[in-house]
């Protein structure tokens, strides 16, 4: 014997007194504060403002390998046109990390070895974005991958005892 469930229709009402003046501006349309400036093209954005004449620009030199021991030579980059400075991990006073909220320690600039391709190795500072980007390509990095194997699967991580140390 099979029975079919038929829901019972529910009904009800709720009455309340709504005073428009008491609940304003919830009950009224309000114009966006910057709408007129934005619609007329008068709004100013960060890119519209002139930069100081002594502004400098940065570019990253990043790892081309996933796992390796590294040595870095910044001599060629420092000699490049418009370069103001090149920072390596050794140049950072204090802790070399840029950790987020509860995410563990994230290394700022690789020091001695890299853990992933694209990991920041050096920060190049120059007078123009183009000079910074070109000089970043001149940071000389030597990679030694002997005996180092990238962790790309869960099984690789378990066998290498590679775990994130993130406290709750």
mmCIF file of C-alpha atoms in Angstrom:
data_model
loop_
_atom_site.group_PDB
_atom_site.id
_atom_site.type_symbol
_atom_site.label_atom_id
_atom_site.label_comp_id
_atom_site.label_asym_id
_atom_site.label_seq_id
_atom_site.Cartn_x
_atom_site.Cartn_y
_atom_site.Cartn_z
ATOM 1 C CA UNK A 1 0.000 0.000 0.000
ATOM 2 C CA UNK A 2 1.497 3.288 -1.097
ATOM 3 C CA UNK A 3 0.241 6.614 0.160
ATOM 4 C CA UNK A 4 0.823 9.940 -1.464
ATOM 5 C CA UNK A 5 1.663 12.958 0.687
ATOM 6 C CA UNK A 6 -0.360 16.042 -0.142
ATOM 7 C CA UNK A 7 0.891 19.220 1.540
ATOM 8 C CA UNK A 8 -1.653 21.329 3.312
ATOM 9 C CA UNK A 9 -1.909 24.866 2.028
ATOM 10 C CA UNK A 10 -0.848 27.389 4.602
ATOM 11 C CA UNK A 11 -2.194 30.869 4.862
ATOM 12 C CA UNK A 12 -1.844 33.822 7.124
ATOM 13 C CA UNK A 13 -1.559 37.548 7.282
ATOM 14 C CA UNK A 14 0.561 39.996 9.165
ATOM 15 C CA UNK A 15 -0.388 43.584 9.728
ATOM 16 C CA UNK A 16 2.030 46.330 10.646
ATOM 17 C CA UNK A 17 2.131 50.085 10.588
ATOM 18 C CA UNK A 18 4.777 51.579 8.314
ATOM 19 C CA UNK A 19 5.719 55.198 8.843
ATOM 20 C CA UNK A 20 7.777 56.372 5.811
ATOM 21 C CA UNK A 21 9.413 59.191 7.751
ATOM 22 C CA UNK A 22 10.493 56.909 10.568
ATOM 23 C CA UNK A 23 12.130 54.373 8.250
ATOM 24 C CA UNK A 24 13.779 56.753 5.757
ATOM 25 C CA UNK A 25 16.010 56.324 3.812
ATOM 26 C CA UNK A 26 15.082 52.609 3.625
ATOM 27 C CA UNK A 27 11.820 53.422 1.918
ATOM 28 C CA UNK A 28 13.221 56.034 -0.489
ATOM 29 C CA UNK A 29 15.446 55.952 -3.550
ATOM 30 C CA UNK A 30 18.681 57.831 -2.930
ATOM 31 C CA UNK A 31 21.106 58.976 -5.615
ATOM 32 C CA UNK A 32 24.623 57.517 -5.532
ATOM 33 C CA UNK A 33 26.960 60.138 -4.125
ATOM 34 C CA UNK A 34 29.407 60.151 -7.036
ATOM 35 C CA UNK A 35 26.893 59.481 -9.821
ATOM 36 C CA UNK A 36 26.825 62.987 -11.297
ATOM 37 C CA UNK A 37 30.629 63.293 -11.370
ATOM 38 C CA UNK A 38 30.978 59.837 -12.918
ATOM 39 C CA UNK A 39 28.241 60.399 -15.519
ATOM 40 C CA UNK A 40 29.687 63.760 -16.598
ATOM 41 C CA UNK A 41 33.313 62.584 -16.666
ATOM 42 C CA UNK A 42 34.318 64.900 -13.834
ATOM 43 C CA UNK A 43 35.178 62.126 -11.359
ATOM 44 C CA UNK A 44 38.886 61.791 -10.563
ATOM 45 C CA UNK A 45 40.473 58.385 -10.268
ATOM 46 C CA UNK A 46 43.938 57.359 -9.097
ATOM 47 C CA UNK A 47 45.192 56.976 -12.691
ATOM 48 C CA UNK A 48 44.025 60.529 -13.485
ATOM 49 C CA UNK A 49 46.324 62.095 -10.914
ATOM 50 C CA UNK A 50 49.890 63.045 -11.844
ATOM 51 C CA UNK A 51 52.660 61.054 -10.183
ATOM 52 C CA UNK A 52 55.537 62.751 -8.387
ATOM 53 C CA UNK A 53 58.632 63.178 -10.582
ATOM 54 C CA UNK A 54 60.674 60.883 -8.317
ATOM 55 C CA UNK A 55 58.262 57.916 -8.552
ATOM 56 C CA UNK A 56 59.952 54.520 -8.824
ATOM 57 C CA UNK A 57 58.529 51.273 -10.167
ATOM 58 C CA UNK A 58 59.081 47.655 -9.198
ATOM 59 C CA UNK A 59 59.250 44.347 -11.049
ATOM 60 C CA UNK A 60 59.732 40.808 -9.779
ATOM 61 C CA UNK A 61 62.452 38.413 -10.859
ATOM 62 C CA UNK A 62 60.798 35.023 -10.423
ATOM 63 C CA UNK A 63 61.867 31.386 -10.416
ATOM 64 C CA UNK A 64 61.843 29.473 -13.687
ATOM 65 C CA UNK A 65 62.068 26.102 -11.891
ATOM 66 C CA UNK A 66 59.655 24.422 -9.520
ATOM 67 C CA UNK A 67 62.062 22.934 -6.974
ATOM 68 C CA UNK A 68 65.762 23.766 -6.795
ATOM 69 C CA UNK A 69 68.586 25.136 -4.713
ATOM 70 C CA UNK A 70 69.451 28.593 -5.994
ATOM 71 C CA UNK A 71 72.206 31.162 -6.062
ATOM 72 C CA UNK A 72 71.401 34.670 -7.254
ATOM 73 C CA UNK A 73 73.669 37.332 -8.748
ATOM 74 C CA UNK A 74 72.128 40.785 -9.059
ATOM 75 C CA UNK A 75 75.214 42.512 -10.551
ATOM 76 C CA UNK A 76 73.899 42.781 -14.143
ATOM 77 C CA UNK A 77 70.491 43.982 -12.996
ATOM 78 C CA UNK A 78 72.037 46.677 -10.772
ATOM 79 C CA UNK A 79 74.068 47.957 -13.737
ATOM 80 C CA UNK A 80 71.024 48.198 -16.013
ATOM 81 C CA UNK A 81 69.652 51.524 -17.194
ATOM 82 C CA UNK A 82 67.463 53.360 -14.648
ATOM 83 C CA UNK A 83 67.823 50.792 -11.842
ATOM 84 C CA UNK A 84 67.708 52.252 -8.339
ATOM 85 C CA UNK A 85 68.012 49.028 -6.303
ATOM 86 C CA UNK A 86 67.690 45.247 -6.445
ATOM 87 C CA UNK A 87 66.539 43.516 -3.273
ATOM 88 C CA UNK A 88 67.231 39.876 -2.399
ATOM 89 C CA UNK A 89 66.189 37.925 0.699
ATOM 90 C CA UNK A 90 69.486 38.854 2.385
ATOM 91 C CA UNK A 91 68.624 42.551 2.004
ATOM 92 C CA UNK A 92 65.424 42.289 4.055
ATOM 93 C CA UNK A 93 65.881 43.363 7.663
ATOM 94 C CA UNK A 94 63.898 41.205 10.048
ATOM 95 C CA UNK A 95 61.525 38.445 8.972
ATOM 96 C CA UNK A 96 61.478 37.507 5.283
ATOM 97 C CA UNK A 97 57.787 36.728 5.060
ATOM 98 C CA UNK A 98 54.496 38.304 4.068
ATOM 99 C CA UNK A 99 52.095 36.165 6.003
ATOM 100 C CA UNK A 100 48.346 36.610 5.813
ATOM 101 C CA UNK A 101 45.734 36.117 8.472
ATOM 102 C CA UNK A 102 45.996 32.565 9.792
ATOM 103 C CA UNK A 103 47.569 31.273 6.590
ATOM 104 C CA UNK A 104 50.948 30.296 7.999
ATOM 105 C CA UNK A 105 54.270 31.792 6.953
ATOM 106 C CA UNK A 106 54.668 32.768 3.296
ATOM 107 C CA UNK A 107 58.262 33.529 2.263
ATOM 108 C CA UNK A 108 58.580 36.975 0.631
ATOM 109 C CA UNK A 109 61.763 36.377 -1.405
ATOM 110 C CA UNK A 110 63.235 32.902 -1.906
ATOM 111 C CA UNK A 111 66.430 32.342 0.059
ATOM 112 C CA UNK A 112 68.644 29.397 -0.881
ATOM 113 C CA UNK A 113 65.951 27.307 -2.556
ATOM 114 C CA UNK A 114 62.666 27.625 -4.402
ATOM 115 C CA UNK A 115 59.505 25.626 -3.821
ATOM 116 C CA UNK A 116 57.457 26.571 -6.883
ATOM 117 C CA UNK A 117 57.857 28.036 -10.357
ATOM 118 C CA UNK A 118 57.132 31.746 -10.311
ATOM 119 C CA UNK A 119 58.287 32.196 -6.697
ATOM 120 C CA UNK A 120 59.691 35.732 -6.191
ATOM 121 C CA UNK A 121 63.504 35.802 -6.070
ATOM 122 C CA UNK A 122 64.303 39.509 -6.298
ATOM 123 C CA UNK A 123 62.522 42.849 -6.373
ATOM 124 C CA UNK A 124 63.953 45.294 -8.908
ATOM 125 C CA UNK A 125 63.324 49.031 -8.402
ATOM 126 C CA UNK A 126 63.804 51.422 -11.344
ATOM 127 C CA UNK A 127 62.795 54.812 -12.716
ATOM 128 C CA UNK A 128 60.287 53.424 -15.259
ATOM 129 C CA UNK A 129 58.184 50.264 -15.450
ATOM 130 C CA UNK A 130 60.027 49.208 -18.619
ATOM 131 C CA UNK A 131 63.441 49.616 -16.984
ATOM 132 C CA UNK A 132 62.305 47.593 -13.962
ATOM 133 C CA UNK A 133 60.934 44.773 -16.142
ATOM 134 C CA UNK A 134 64.035 44.635 -18.358
ATOM 135 C CA UNK A 135 66.385 44.631 -15.350
ATOM 136 C CA UNK A 136 64.369 41.860 -13.674
ATOM 137 C CA UNK A 137 65.246 39.662 -16.665
ATOM 138 C CA UNK A 138 68.937 40.343 -15.964
ATOM 139 C CA UNK A 139 68.901 38.866 -12.459
ATOM 140 C CA UNK A 140 71.166 35.827 -12.874
ATOM 141 C CA UNK A 141 69.877 32.693 -11.145
ATOM 142 C CA UNK A 142 71.684 29.354 -10.984
ATOM 143 C CA UNK A 143 69.475 26.338 -10.305
ATOM 144 C CA UNK A 144 70.653 23.046 -8.801
ATOM 145 C CA UNK A 145 67.923 20.409 -9.068
ATOM 146 C CA UNK A 146 70.096 17.377 -8.197
ATOM 147 C CA UNK A 147 68.169 15.056 -5.890
ATOM 148 C CA UNK A 148 65.186 17.420 -5.700
ATOM 149 C CA UNK A 149 61.823 16.195 -6.899
ATOM 150 C CA UNK A 150 58.748 18.428 -7.247
ATOM 151 C CA UNK A 151 55.677 17.529 -5.200
ATOM 152 C CA UNK A 152 52.815 17.398 -7.696
ATOM 153 C CA UNK A 153 50.470 14.743 -6.337
ATOM 154 C CA UNK A 154 49.070 13.860 -2.927
ATOM 155 C CA UNK A 155 51.164 10.690 -2.958
ATOM 156 C CA UNK A 156 54.315 12.760 -3.638
ATOM 157 C CA UNK A 157 53.448 15.022 -0.714
ATOM 158 C CA UNK A 158 52.889 12.129 1.690
ATOM 159 C CA UNK A 159 56.115 10.345 0.709
ATOM 160 C CA UNK A 160 58.097 13.611 1.001
ATOM 161 C CA UNK A 161 56.437 14.407 4.355
ATOM 162 C CA UNK A 162 55.420 17.751 2.825
ATOM 163 C CA UNK A 163 52.637 19.315 4.841
ATOM 164 C CA UNK A 164 51.508 22.880 5.405
ATOM 165 C CA UNK A 165 52.020 23.948 8.990
ATOM 166 C CA UNK A 166 48.920 26.069 9.547
ATOM 167 C CA UNK A 167 47.633 26.371 13.065
ATOM 168 C CA UNK A 168 43.879 26.779 13.550
#
